Amino acid sequence: MSVHHESEPKLYRYSRTVCGVFTHVLCALFTGFITVLTKPGSSLFSWHPFLMTLAFSFFMTEAVLLFNPYSSPVKKLKHKTKGRLHWILQGLCVCCATAGLAAIFYNKNLNEKPHFTTWHGVIGVLTVAVVALQSLGGLPLLYPKLAKGWSLAKLKRYHATSGLLTYLLGSLSLFLGLCSAWFSSNVSGYGWYLAVLCPVLCALVVMSQVTNAYMARKRMQY
């Protein structure tokens, strides 16, 4: 842990650690809940919510939390190694999201239903495209030779900012999915509200992590 973090009040560090660990557990439980609910493989449609949740709730959240200075499971590793693990998780996110999109697209074709007629559908396909572009945008940070004429410091800042927006887009896609007729017919009452809280709380923790990291760098520059 850096000197900056060691100088912070213990209560602040403990609360950050608890929030980070809670987010790890929450995204895993939420993904597990959707897995049990959908029973992947029971139908073609079942693969869509399962794969999208695995992509945006689990892989993408864990990819960001790798850089959490308080609760990262690999915080003792070098930043370069974390970056490679981050990109691998993001790659898995893209693969799952693409497969989930293909599943719902094919399912709608089989049932002769129109595509992208809801906000969930539109935001979902947009999110898949943005996540793929975000992953490609991270390559110059892994391989600096690709960043010809660009400042790596600026690229990291742009990547972190666009990454946060991408994560929020993924969280919005999950939220809209929880508002769909399929989910509402299977989960209601307090269960629905608890499910909705999962992507919302994870998004708040990720927002806090990214903005705090940026503000810390700003303070170190002055």
PDB file of N, CA and C in Angstrom, residues 143-197:
ATOM      1  N   TYR A 143       0.719  -2.424 -24.591  1.00  0.00           N
ATOM      2  CA  TYR A 143       1.851  -2.415 -25.519  1.00  0.00           C
ATOM      3  C   TYR A 143       2.124  -0.974 -25.937  1.00  0.00           C
ATOM      4  N   PRO A 144       2.933  -0.253 -25.155  1.00  0.00           N
ATOM      5  CA  PRO A 144       3.203   1.179 -25.380  1.00  0.00           C
ATOM      6  C   PRO A 144       3.673   1.519 -26.788  1.00  0.00           C
ATOM      7  N   LYS A 145       4.250   0.543 -27.509  1.00  0.00           N
ATOM      8  CA  LYS A 145       4.712   0.830 -28.875  1.00  0.00           C
ATOM      9  C   LYS A 145       3.559   1.197 -29.796  1.00  0.00           C
ATOM     10  N   LEU A 146       2.354   0.772 -29.418  1.00  0.00           N
ATOM     11  CA  LEU A 146       1.171   1.102 -30.221  1.00  0.00           C
ATOM     12  C   LEU A 146       0.723   2.545 -30.022  1.00  0.00           C
ATOM     13  N   ALA A 147       1.185   3.159 -28.925  1.00  0.00           N
ATOM     14  CA  ALA A 147       0.766   4.530 -28.589  1.00  0.00           C
ATOM     15  C   ALA A 147       1.716   5.549 -29.201  1.00  0.00           C
ATOM     16  N   LYS A 148       1.879   5.510 -30.494  1.00  0.00           N
ATOM     17  CA  LYS A 148       2.797   6.408 -31.185  1.00  0.00           C
ATOM     18  C   LYS A 148       2.313   7.858 -31.106  1.00  0.00           C
ATOM     19  N   GLY A 149       3.157   8.725 -30.532  1.00  0.00           N
ATOM     20  CA  GLY A 149       2.825  10.141 -30.465  1.00  0.00           C
ATOM     21  C   GLY A 149       1.851  10.508 -29.368  1.00  0.00           C
ATOM     22  N   TRP A 150       1.460   9.539 -28.547  1.00  0.00           N
ATOM     23  CA  TRP A 150       0.505   9.789 -27.456  1.00  0.00           C
ATOM     24  C   TRP A 150       1.204   9.704 -26.113  1.00  0.00           C
ATOM     25  N   SER A 151       0.776  10.542 -25.191  1.00  0.00           N
ATOM     26  CA  SER A 151       1.282  10.479 -23.825  1.00  0.00           C
ATOM     27  C   SER A 151       0.566   9.346 -23.097  1.00  0.00           C
ATOM     28  N   LEU A 152       1.345   8.420 -22.493  1.00  0.00           N
ATOM     29  CA  LEU A 152       0.736   7.304 -21.777  1.00  0.00           C
ATOM     30  C   LEU A 152      -0.101   7.781 -20.597  1.00  0.00           C
ATOM     31  N   ALA A 153       0.342   8.876 -19.951  1.00  0.00           N
ATOM     32  CA  ALA A 153      -0.411   9.424 -18.817  1.00  0.00           C
ATOM     33  C   ALA A 153      -1.791   9.880 -19.269  1.00  0.00           C
ATOM     34  N   LYS A 154      -1.841  10.554 -20.429  1.00  0.00           N
ATOM     35  CA  LYS A 154      -3.127  11.010 -20.949  1.00  0.00           C
ATOM     36  C   LYS A 154      -3.985   9.828 -21.390  1.00  0.00           C
ATOM     37  N   LEU A 155      -3.360   8.838 -22.015  1.00  0.00           N
ATOM     38  CA  LEU A 155      -4.108   7.659 -22.453  1.00  0.00           C
ATOM     39  C   LEU A 155      -4.734   6.929 -21.270  1.00  0.00           C
ATOM     40  N   LYS A 156      -3.977   6.832 -20.162  1.00  0.00           N
ATOM     41  CA  LYS A 156      -4.506   6.181 -18.959  1.00  0.00           C
ATOM     42  C   LYS A 156      -5.708   6.948 -18.420  1.00  0.00           C
ATOM     43  N   ARG A 157      -5.609   8.289 -18.441  1.00  0.00           N
ATOM     44  CA  ARG A 157      -6.712   9.106 -17.941  1.00  0.00           C
ATOM     45  C   ARG A 157      -7.942   8.958 -18.829  1.00  0.00           C
ATOM     46  N   TYR A 158      -7.729   8.997 -20.153  1.00  0.00           N
ATOM     47  CA  TYR A 158      -8.849   8.836 -21.087  1.00  0.00           C
ATOM     48  C   TYR A 158      -9.472   7.448 -20.950  1.00  0.00           C
ATOM     49  N   HIS A 159      -8.608   6.427 -20.798  1.00  0.00           N
ATOM     50  CA  HIS A 159      -9.094   5.049 -20.693  1.00  0.00           C
ATOM     51  C   HIS A 159      -9.909   4.861 -19.409  1.00  0.00           C
ATOM     52  N   ALA A 160      -9.436   5.469 -18.307  1.00  0.00           N
ATOM     53  CA  ALA A 160     -10.160   5.350 -17.034  1.00  0.00           C
ATOM     54  C   ALA A 160     -11.515   6.046 -17.118  1.00  0.00           C
ATOM     55  N   THR A 161     -11.533   7.231 -17.752  1.00  0.00           N
ATOM     56  CA  THR A 161     -12.792   7.984 -17.876  1.00  0.00           C
ATOM     57  C   THR A 161     -13.784   7.252 -18.768  1.00  0.00           C
ATOM     58  N   SER A 162     -13.317   6.811 -19.939  1.00  0.00           N
ATOM     59  CA  SER A 162     -14.212   6.094 -20.853  1.00  0.00           C
ATOM     60  C   SER A 162     -14.612   4.740 -20.262  1.00  0.00           C
ATOM     61  N   GLY A 163     -13.697   4.148 -19.469  1.00  0.00           N
ATOM     62  CA  GLY A 163     -14.010   2.880 -18.821  1.00  0.00           C
ATOM     63  C   GLY A 163     -15.129   3.026 -17.808  1.00  0.00           C
ATOM     64  N   LEU A 164     -15.095   4.129 -17.057  1.00  0.00           N
ATOM     65  CA  LEU A 164     -16.161   4.382 -16.085  1.00  0.00           C
ATOM     66  C   LEU A 164     -17.501   4.558 -16.792  1.00  0.00           C
ATOM     67  N   LEU A 165     -17.494   5.326 -17.886  1.00  0.00           N
ATOM     68  CA  LEU A 165     -18.730   5.522 -18.654  1.00  0.00           C
ATOM     69  C   LEU A 165     -19.228   4.196 -19.229  1.00  0.00           C
ATOM     70  N   THR A 166     -18.285   3.358 -19.669  1.00  0.00           N
ATOM     71  CA  THR A 166     -18.653   2.039 -20.201  1.00  0.00           C
ATOM     72  C   THR A 166     -19.280   1.172 -19.115  1.00  0.00           C
ATOM     73  N   TYR A 167     -18.685   1.222 -17.922  1.00  0.00           N
ATOM     74  CA  TYR A 167     -19.224   0.438 -16.808  1.00  0.00           C
ATOM     75  C   TYR A 167     -20.635   0.895 -16.451  1.00  0.00           C
ATOM     76  N   LEU A 168     -20.838   2.206 -16.424  1.00  0.00           N
ATOM     77  CA  LEU A 168     -22.165   2.738 -16.115  1.00  0.00           C
ATOM     78  C   LEU A 168     -23.179   2.342 -17.183  1.00  0.00           C
ATOM     79  N   LEU A 169     -22.718   2.284 -18.429  1.00  0.00           N
ATOM     80  CA  LEU A 169     -23.593   1.857 -19.523  1.00  0.00           C
ATOM     81  C   LEU A 169     -23.979   0.393 -19.336  1.00  0.00           C
ATOM     82  N   GLY A 170     -23.013  -0.426 -18.927  1.00  0.00           N
ATOM     83  CA  GLY A 170     -23.296  -1.828 -18.661  1.00  0.00           C
ATOM     84  C   GLY A 170     -24.262  -1.998 -17.499  1.00  0.00           C
ATOM     85  N   SER A 171     -24.093  -1.167 -16.465  1.00  0.00           N
ATOM     86  CA  SER A 171     -24.987  -1.225 -15.305  1.00  0.00           C
ATOM     87  C   SER A 171     -26.405  -0.811 -15.692  1.00  0.00           C
ATOM     88  N   LEU A 172     -26.508   0.194 -16.576  1.00  0.00           N
ATOM     89  CA  LEU A 172     -27.815   0.632 -17.054  1.00  0.00           C
ATOM     90  C   LEU A 172     -28.484  -0.478 -17.851  1.00  0.00           C
ATOM     91  N   SER A 173     -27.708  -1.180 -18.661  1.00  0.00           N
ATOM     92  CA  SER A 173     -28.244  -2.295 -19.447  1.00  0.00           C
ATOM     93  C   SER A 173     -28.781  -3.392 -18.528  1.00  0.00           C
ATOM     94  N   LEU A 174     -28.033  -3.698 -17.458  1.00  0.00           N
ATOM     95  CA  LEU A 174     -28.494  -4.690 -16.479  1.00  0.00           C
ATOM     96  C   LEU A 174     -29.772  -4.224 -15.796  1.00  0.00           C
ATOM     97  N   PHE A 175     -29.786  -2.955 -15.404  1.00  0.00           N
ATOM     98  CA  PHE A 175     -30.959  -2.396 -14.728  1.00  0.00           C
ATOM     99  C   PHE A 175     -32.207  -2.498 -15.609  1.00  0.00           C
ATOM    100  N   LEU A 176     -32.055  -2.140 -16.892  1.00  0.00           N
ATOM    101  CA  LEU A 176     -33.189  -2.217 -17.819  1.00  0.00           C
ATOM    102  C   LEU A 176     -33.630  -3.665 -18.022  1.00  0.00           C
ATOM    103  N   GLY A 177     -32.669  -4.591 -17.976  1.00  0.00           N
ATOM    104  CA  GLY A 177     -33.012  -6.004 -18.084  1.00  0.00           C
ATOM    105  C   GLY A 177     -33.846  -6.466 -16.898  1.00  0.00           C
ATOM    106  N   LEU A 178     -33.542  -5.922 -15.709  1.00  0.00           N
ATOM    107  CA  LEU A 178     -34.305  -6.268 -14.506  1.00  0.00           C
ATOM    108  C   LEU A 178     -35.709  -5.656 -14.543  1.00  0.00           C
ATOM    109  N   CYS A 179     -35.890  -4.658 -15.398  1.00  0.00           N
ATOM    110  CA  CYS A 179     -37.214  -4.033 -15.562  1.00  0.00           C
ATOM    111  C   CYS A 179     -38.026  -4.707 -16.668  1.00  0.00           C
ATOM    112  N   SER A 180     -37.434  -5.698 -17.321  1.00  0.00           N
ATOM    113  CA  SER A 180     -38.110  -6.364 -18.441  1.00  0.00           C
ATOM    114  C   SER A 180     -39.288  -7.211 -17.940  1.00  0.00           C
ATOM    115  N   ALA A 181     -40.182  -7.530 -18.865  1.00  0.00           N
ATOM    116  CA  ALA A 181     -41.370  -8.325 -18.527  1.00  0.00           C
ATOM    117  C   ALA A 181     -40.960  -9.714 -18.035  1.00  0.00           C
ATOM    118  N   TRP A 182     -39.899 -10.285 -18.651  1.00  0.00           N
ATOM    119  CA  TRP A 182     -39.449 -11.626 -18.246  1.00  0.00           C
ATOM    120  C   TRP A 182     -39.006 -11.647 -16.791  1.00  0.00           C
ATOM    121  N   PHE A 183     -38.151 -10.705 -16.396  1.00  0.00           N
ATOM    122  CA  PHE A 183     -37.636 -10.717 -15.033  1.00  0.00           C
ATOM    123  C   PHE A 183     -38.737 -10.367 -14.031  1.00  0.00           C
ATOM    124  N   SER A 184     -39.564  -9.378 -14.365  1.00  0.00           N
ATOM    125  CA  SER A 184     -40.632  -8.948 -13.461  1.00  0.00           C
ATOM    126  C   SER A 184     -41.654 -10.053 -13.228  1.00  0.00           C
ATOM    127  N   SER A 185     -41.833 -10.932 -14.216  1.00  0.00           N
ATOM    128  CA  SER A 185     -42.789 -12.031 -14.057  1.00  0.00           C
ATOM    129  C   SER A 185     -42.217 -13.164 -13.210  1.00  0.00           C
ATOM    130  N   ASN A 186     -40.888 -13.211 -13.105  1.00  0.00           N
ATOM    131  CA  ASN A 186     -40.237 -14.265 -12.324  1.00  0.00           C
ATOM    132  C   ASN A 186     -39.815 -13.818 -10.930  1.00  0.00           C
ATOM    133  N   VAL A 187     -39.574 -12.537 -10.775  1.00  0.00           N
ATOM    134  CA  VAL A 187     -39.150 -11.988  -9.479  1.00  0.00           C
ATOM    135  C   VAL A 187     -39.994 -10.758  -9.170  1.00  0.00           C
ATOM    136  N   SER A 188     -40.587 -10.730  -8.000  1.00  0.00           N
ATOM    137  CA  SER A 188     -41.439  -9.590  -7.634  1.00  0.00           C
ATOM    138  C   SER A 188     -41.230  -9.242  -6.162  1.00  0.00           C
ATOM    139  N   GLY A 189     -41.894  -8.173  -5.731  1.00  0.00           N
ATOM    140  CA  GLY A 189     -41.825  -7.765  -4.330  1.00  0.00           C
ATOM    141  C   GLY A 189     -40.433  -7.324  -3.908  1.00  0.00           C
ATOM    142  N   TYR A 190     -40.068  -7.681  -2.670  1.00  0.00           N
ATOM    143  CA  TYR A 190     -38.772  -7.281  -2.124  1.00  0.00           C
ATOM    144  C   TYR A 190     -37.609  -7.881  -2.917  1.00  0.00           C
ATOM    145  N   GLY A 191     -37.824  -9.077  -3.475  1.00  0.00           N
ATOM    146  CA  GLY A 191     -36.776  -9.727  -4.254  1.00  0.00           C
ATOM    147  C   GLY A 191     -36.355  -8.889  -5.442  1.00  0.00           C
ATOM    148  N   TRP A 192     -37.333  -8.249  -6.090  1.00  0.00           N
ATOM    149  CA  TRP A 192     -37.042  -7.411  -7.256  1.00  0.00           C
ATOM    150  C   TRP A 192     -36.217  -6.199  -6.838  1.00  0.00           C
ATOM    151  N   TYR A 193     -36.603  -5.554  -5.755  1.00  0.00           N
ATOM    152  CA  TYR A 193     -35.869  -4.373  -5.285  1.00  0.00           C
ATOM    153  C   TYR A 193     -34.445  -4.729  -4.857  1.00  0.00           C
ATOM    154  N   LEU A 194     -34.274  -5.875  -4.215  1.00  0.00           N
ATOM    155  CA  LEU A 194     -32.938  -6.304  -3.816  1.00  0.00           C
ATOM    156  C   LEU A 194     -32.070  -6.588  -5.038  1.00  0.00           C
ATOM    157  N   ALA A 195     -32.676  -7.189  -6.061  1.00  0.00           N
ATOM    158  CA  ALA A 195     -31.934  -7.480  -7.286  1.00  0.00           C
ATOM    159  C   ALA A 195     -31.492  -6.191  -7.972  1.00  0.00           C
ATOM    160  N   VAL A 196     -32.380  -5.222  -8.023  1.00  0.00           N
ATOM    161  CA  VAL A 196     -32.072  -3.934  -8.662  1.00  0.00           C
ATOM    162  C   VAL A 196     -30.948  -3.210  -7.927  1.00  0.00           C
ATOM    163  N   LEU A 197     -30.905  -3.368  -6.602  1.00  0.00           N
ATOM    164  CA  LEU A 197     -29.871  -2.706  -5.810  1.00  0.00           C
ATOM    165  C   LEU A 197     -28.466  -3.200  -6.154  1.00  0.00           C
TER     166      LEU A 197
END
